[in-house]
């Protein structure tokens, strides 16, 4: 085992492995240490959600980088990370929530995130098991 490295990363969860990966890819002499199996701690228990859109312009760009990264990871490494784009449907039962989604929409447009507004009828057409009687509408991010 090496005794000297430029970067020592402690913890083999999602954050630690991500940091070690990017440092190594940047040419740093990097070592990752983990007391157990990789991703066997908190990362293993996570739901695996990776939302593309966030109300913060800066955070949205970080999320976009992450989504793009996971999309190409299997091609680069030959390993299937199990990443799937399934979309994000934010449903509103009140006018106030729809107003909030209008604000979301303006931030999403600024960040270049595709989205669309759906009526209750459009929601029912795409997802027939969703009860839409009390909905005002929804904001849908198909690339989430």
PDB file of C-alpha atoms in Angstrom:
ATOM      1  CA  UNK A   1       0.000   0.000   0.000  1.00  0.00           C
ATOM      2  CA  UNK A   2       1.176   3.518  -0.747  1.00  0.00           C
ATOM      3  CA  UNK A   3       2.284   5.737   2.093  1.00  0.00           C
ATOM      4  CA  UNK A   4       2.057   9.072   0.248  1.00  0.00           C
ATOM      5  CA  UNK A   5      -0.642  10.444  -2.051  1.00  0.00           C
ATOM      6  CA  UNK A   6      -1.688  13.904  -3.152  1.00  0.00           C
ATOM      7  CA  UNK A   7      -5.281  13.327  -1.995  1.00  0.00           C
ATOM      8  CA  UNK A   8      -6.628  10.915   0.592  1.00  0.00           C
ATOM      9  CA  UNK A   9     -10.398  10.509   0.548  1.00  0.00           C
ATOM     10  CA  UNK A  10     -11.973   8.988   3.648  1.00  0.00           C
ATOM     11  CA  UNK A  11     -15.307   7.275   3.081  1.00  0.00           C
ATOM     12  CA  UNK A  12     -16.523   5.209   0.173  1.00  0.00           C
ATOM     13  CA  UNK A  13     -20.072   6.457  -0.106  1.00  0.00           C
ATOM     14  CA  UNK A  14     -21.530   8.452  -2.972  1.00  0.00           C
ATOM     15  CA  UNK A  15     -19.663  11.626  -2.019  1.00  0.00           C
ATOM     16  CA  UNK A  16     -16.316   9.985  -1.279  1.00  0.00           C
ATOM     17  CA  UNK A  17     -16.275   7.835  -4.401  1.00  0.00           C
ATOM     18  CA  UNK A  18     -17.372  10.811  -6.494  1.00  0.00           C
ATOM     19  CA  UNK A  19     -14.587  12.983  -5.120  1.00  0.00           C
ATOM     20  CA  UNK A  20     -11.982  10.247  -5.583  1.00  0.00           C
ATOM     21  CA  UNK A  21     -13.180   9.590  -9.144  1.00  0.00           C
ATOM     22  CA  UNK A  22     -12.993  13.242 -10.182  1.00  0.00           C
ATOM     23  CA  UNK A  23      -9.609  13.841  -8.519  1.00  0.00           C
ATOM     24  CA  UNK A  24      -8.139  10.746 -10.179  1.00  0.00           C
ATOM     25  CA  UNK A  25      -9.617  11.751 -13.524  1.00  0.00           C
ATOM     26  CA  UNK A  26      -7.959  15.167 -13.087  1.00  0.00           C
ATOM     27  CA  UNK A  27      -4.616  13.398 -12.705  1.00  0.00           C
ATOM     28  CA  UNK A  28      -4.222  13.527  -8.933  1.00  0.00           C
ATOM     29  CA  UNK A  29      -2.528  10.645  -7.147  1.00  0.00           C
ATOM     30  CA  UNK A  30      -5.571   9.652  -5.082  1.00  0.00           C
ATOM     31  CA  UNK A  31      -6.376   6.997  -2.496  1.00  0.00           C
ATOM     32  CA  UNK A  32      -9.801   6.200  -1.081  1.00  0.00           C
ATOM     33  CA  UNK A  33     -10.108   4.417   2.255  1.00  0.00           C
ATOM     34  CA  UNK A  34     -13.326   2.802   3.454  1.00  0.00           C
ATOM     35  CA  UNK A  35     -13.770   0.687   6.567  1.00  0.00           C
ATOM     36  CA  UNK A  36     -16.359  -1.570   4.922  1.00  0.00           C
ATOM     37  CA  UNK A  37     -17.669  -2.236   1.408  1.00  0.00           C
ATOM     38  CA  UNK A  38     -18.017   0.727  -0.928  1.00  0.00           C
ATOM     39  CA  UNK A  39     -21.423   2.432  -0.675  1.00  0.00           C
ATOM     40  CA  UNK A  40     -22.518   0.131   2.166  1.00  0.00           C
ATOM     41  CA  UNK A  41     -23.267   2.901   4.673  1.00  0.00           C
ATOM     42  CA  UNK A  42     -25.746   5.752   4.296  1.00  0.00           C
ATOM     43  CA  UNK A  43     -25.457   5.677   0.505  1.00  0.00           C
ATOM     44  CA  UNK A  44     -26.817   2.128   0.437  1.00  0.00           C
ATOM     45  CA  UNK A  45     -29.959   3.263   2.275  1.00  0.00           C
ATOM     46  CA  UNK A  46     -30.617   6.281   0.052  1.00  0.00           C
ATOM     47  CA  UNK A  47     -33.593   6.366  -2.287  1.00  0.00           C
ATOM     48  CA  UNK A  48     -31.377   7.116  -5.269  1.00  0.00           C
ATOM     49  CA  UNK A  49     -33.240  10.242  -6.297  1.00  0.00           C
ATOM     50  CA  UNK A  50     -31.328  12.719  -8.423  1.00  0.00           C
ATOM     51  CA  UNK A  51     -33.649  15.587  -9.280  1.00  0.00           C
ATOM     52  CA  UNK A  52     -32.473  17.651 -12.219  1.00  0.00           C
ATOM     53  CA  UNK A  53     -34.290  20.813 -11.194  1.00  0.00           C
ATOM     54  CA  UNK A  54     -33.939  22.809  -8.000  1.00  0.00           C
ATOM     55  CA  UNK A  55     -35.122  26.342  -7.238  1.00  0.00           C
ATOM     56  CA  UNK A  56     -31.500  27.464  -6.977  1.00  0.00           C
ATOM     57  CA  UNK A  57     -29.907  28.365 -10.313  1.00  0.00           C
ATOM     58  CA  UNK A  58     -26.456  27.242  -9.103  1.00  0.00           C
ATOM     59  CA  UNK A  59     -27.705  23.986  -7.567  1.00  0.00           C
ATOM     60  CA  UNK A  60     -29.659  23.198 -10.733  1.00  0.00           C
ATOM     61  CA  UNK A  61     -26.405  23.361 -12.716  1.00  0.00           C
ATOM     62  CA  UNK A  62     -24.727  21.007 -10.232  1.00  0.00           C
ATOM     63  CA  UNK A  63     -27.690  18.626 -10.561  1.00  0.00           C
ATOM     64  CA  UNK A  64     -27.527  18.879 -14.363  1.00  0.00           C
ATOM     65  CA  UNK A  65     -23.837  17.966 -14.266  1.00  0.00           C
ATOM     66  CA  UNK A  66     -24.676  14.970 -12.055  1.00  0.00           C
ATOM     67  CA  UNK A  67     -27.437  13.734 -14.358  1.00  0.00           C
ATOM     68  CA  UNK A  68     -25.187  14.077 -17.421  1.00  0.00           C
ATOM     69  CA  UNK A  69     -22.373  12.333 -15.521  1.00  0.00           C
ATOM     70  CA  UNK A  70     -24.503   9.322 -14.598  1.00  0.00           C
ATOM     71  CA  UNK A  71     -25.857   9.079 -18.150  1.00  0.00           C
ATOM     72  CA  UNK A  72     -22.329   8.580 -19.518  1.00  0.00           C
ATOM     73  CA  UNK A  73     -20.837   6.604 -16.619  1.00  0.00           C
ATOM     74  CA  UNK A  74     -21.627   3.139 -17.990  1.00  0.00           C
ATOM     75  CA  UNK A  75     -20.123   3.979 -21.391  1.00  0.00           C
ATOM     76  CA  UNK A  76     -16.950   5.190 -19.688  1.00  0.00           C
ATOM     77  CA  UNK A  77     -16.529   2.447 -17.083  1.00  0.00           C
ATOM     78  CA  UNK A  78     -18.494  -0.513 -18.418  1.00  0.00           C
ATOM     79  CA  UNK A  79     -20.355  -0.641 -15.089  1.00  0.00           C
ATOM     80  CA  UNK A  80     -24.109  -0.164 -14.845  1.00  0.00           C
ATOM     81  CA  UNK A  81     -24.891   2.316 -12.067  1.00  0.00           C
ATOM     82  CA  UNK A  82     -28.624   1.625 -12.409  1.00  0.00           C
ATOM     83  CA  UNK A  83     -29.375   5.216 -13.377  1.00  0.00           C
ATOM     84  CA  UNK A  84     -32.762   5.797 -15.014  1.00  0.00           C
ATOM     85  CA  UNK A  85     -34.482   8.982 -16.135  1.00  0.00           C
ATOM     86  CA  UNK A  86     -38.143   8.634 -15.160  1.00  0.00           C
ATOM     87  CA  UNK A  87     -39.395  12.216 -14.903  1.00  0.00           C
ATOM     88  CA  UNK A  88     -40.649  14.318 -12.013  1.00  0.00           C
ATOM     89  CA  UNK A  89     -44.313  15.252 -11.689  1.00  0.00           C
ATOM     90  CA  UNK A  90     -45.073  18.049  -9.205  1.00  0.00           C
ATOM     91  CA  UNK A  91     -48.829  18.151  -8.678  1.00  0.00           C
ATOM     92  CA  UNK A  92     -50.757  21.110  -7.293  1.00  0.00           C
ATOM     93  CA  UNK A  93     -54.019  21.047  -5.372  1.00  0.00           C
ATOM     94  CA  UNK A  94     -54.179  24.813  -4.826  1.00  0.00           C
ATOM     95  CA  UNK A  95     -53.840  27.972  -6.891  1.00  0.00           C
ATOM     96  CA  UNK A  96     -51.032  29.057  -4.562  1.00  0.00           C
ATOM     97  CA  UNK A  97     -49.065  25.916  -5.435  1.00  0.00           C
ATOM     98  CA  UNK A  98     -49.617  26.526  -9.156  1.00  0.00           C
ATOM     99  CA  UNK A  99     -48.319  30.083  -8.630  1.00  0.00           C
ATOM    100  CA  UNK A 100     -45.247  28.573  -6.968  1.00  0.00           C
ATOM    101  CA  UNK A 101     -44.777  26.320 -10.000  1.00  0.00           C
ATOM    102  CA  UNK A 102     -44.932  29.386 -12.259  1.00  0.00           C
ATOM    103  CA  UNK A 103     -41.952  30.732 -10.303  1.00  0.00           C
ATOM    104  CA  UNK A 104     -40.243  27.330 -10.647  1.00  0.00           C
ATOM    105  CA  UNK A 105     -40.876  27.563 -14.373  1.00  0.00           C
ATOM    106  CA  UNK A 106     -39.072  30.884 -14.705  1.00  0.00           C
ATOM    107  CA  UNK A 107     -36.026  29.547 -12.828  1.00  0.00           C
ATOM    108  CA  UNK A 108     -36.071  26.346 -14.901  1.00  0.00           C
ATOM    109  CA  UNK A 109     -36.193  28.352 -18.137  1.00  0.00           C
ATOM    110  CA  UNK A 110     -33.244  30.472 -17.003  1.00  0.00           C
ATOM    111  CA  UNK A 111     -31.278  27.310 -16.174  1.00  0.00           C
ATOM    112  CA  UNK A 112     -32.197  25.658 -19.485  1.00  0.00           C
ATOM    113  CA  UNK A 113     -34.238  22.845 -17.911  1.00  0.00           C
ATOM    114  CA  UNK A 114     -37.067  21.581 -20.114  1.00  0.00           C
ATOM    115  CA  UNK A 115     -40.434  21.358 -18.367  1.00  0.00           C
ATOM    116  CA  UNK A 116     -44.108  21.553 -19.170  1.00  0.00           C
ATOM    117  CA  UNK A 117     -47.342  22.424 -17.413  1.00  0.00           C
ATOM    118  CA  UNK A 118     -50.064  19.784 -17.467  1.00  0.00           C
ATOM    119  CA  UNK A 119     -53.785  20.081 -16.882  1.00  0.00           C
ATOM    120  CA  UNK A 120     -55.590  17.502 -14.745  1.00  0.00           C
ATOM    121  CA  UNK A 121     -56.925  15.921 -17.964  1.00  0.00           C
ATOM    122  CA  UNK A 122     -53.393  15.609 -19.382  1.00  0.00           C
ATOM    123  CA  UNK A 123     -52.184  14.058 -16.124  1.00  0.00           C
ATOM    124  CA  UNK A 124     -55.025  11.501 -16.214  1.00  0.00           C
ATOM    125  CA  UNK A 125     -54.249  10.675 -19.852  1.00  0.00           C
ATOM    126  CA  UNK A 126     -50.561   9.932 -19.119  1.00  0.00           C
ATOM    127  CA  UNK A 127     -50.988   8.348 -15.682  1.00  0.00           C
ATOM    128  CA  UNK A 128     -54.512   6.889 -15.458  1.00  0.00           C
ATOM    129  CA  UNK A 129     -54.069   5.667 -11.872  1.00  0.00           C
ATOM    130  CA  UNK A 130     -53.558   9.195 -10.496  1.00  0.00           C
ATOM    131  CA  UNK A 131     -56.678  10.696  -8.943  1.00  0.00           C
ATOM    132  CA  UNK A 132     -56.947  14.159 -10.515  1.00  0.00           C
ATOM    133  CA  UNK A 133     -60.343  15.422  -9.327  1.00  0.00           C
ATOM    134  CA  UNK A 134     -58.833  17.797  -6.758  1.00  0.00           C
ATOM    135  CA  UNK A 135     -55.807  18.901  -8.806  1.00  0.00           C
ATOM    136  CA  UNK A 136     -55.280  22.335 -10.348  1.00  0.00           C
ATOM    137  CA  UNK A 137     -52.488  21.050 -12.590  1.00  0.00           C
ATOM    138  CA  UNK A 138     -48.873  19.966 -12.493  1.00  0.00           C
ATOM    139  CA  UNK A 139     -45.343  20.845 -13.493  1.00  0.00           C
ATOM    140  CA  UNK A 140     -43.558  17.981 -15.263  1.00  0.00           C
ATOM    141  CA  UNK A 141     -39.800  17.598 -15.767  1.00  0.00           C
ATOM    142  CA  UNK A 142     -39.458  14.619 -18.158  1.00  0.00           C
ATOM    143  CA  UNK A 143     -35.643  14.597 -17.922  1.00  0.00           C
ATOM    144  CA  UNK A 144     -35.564  14.157 -14.145  1.00  0.00           C
TER     145      UNK A 144
END
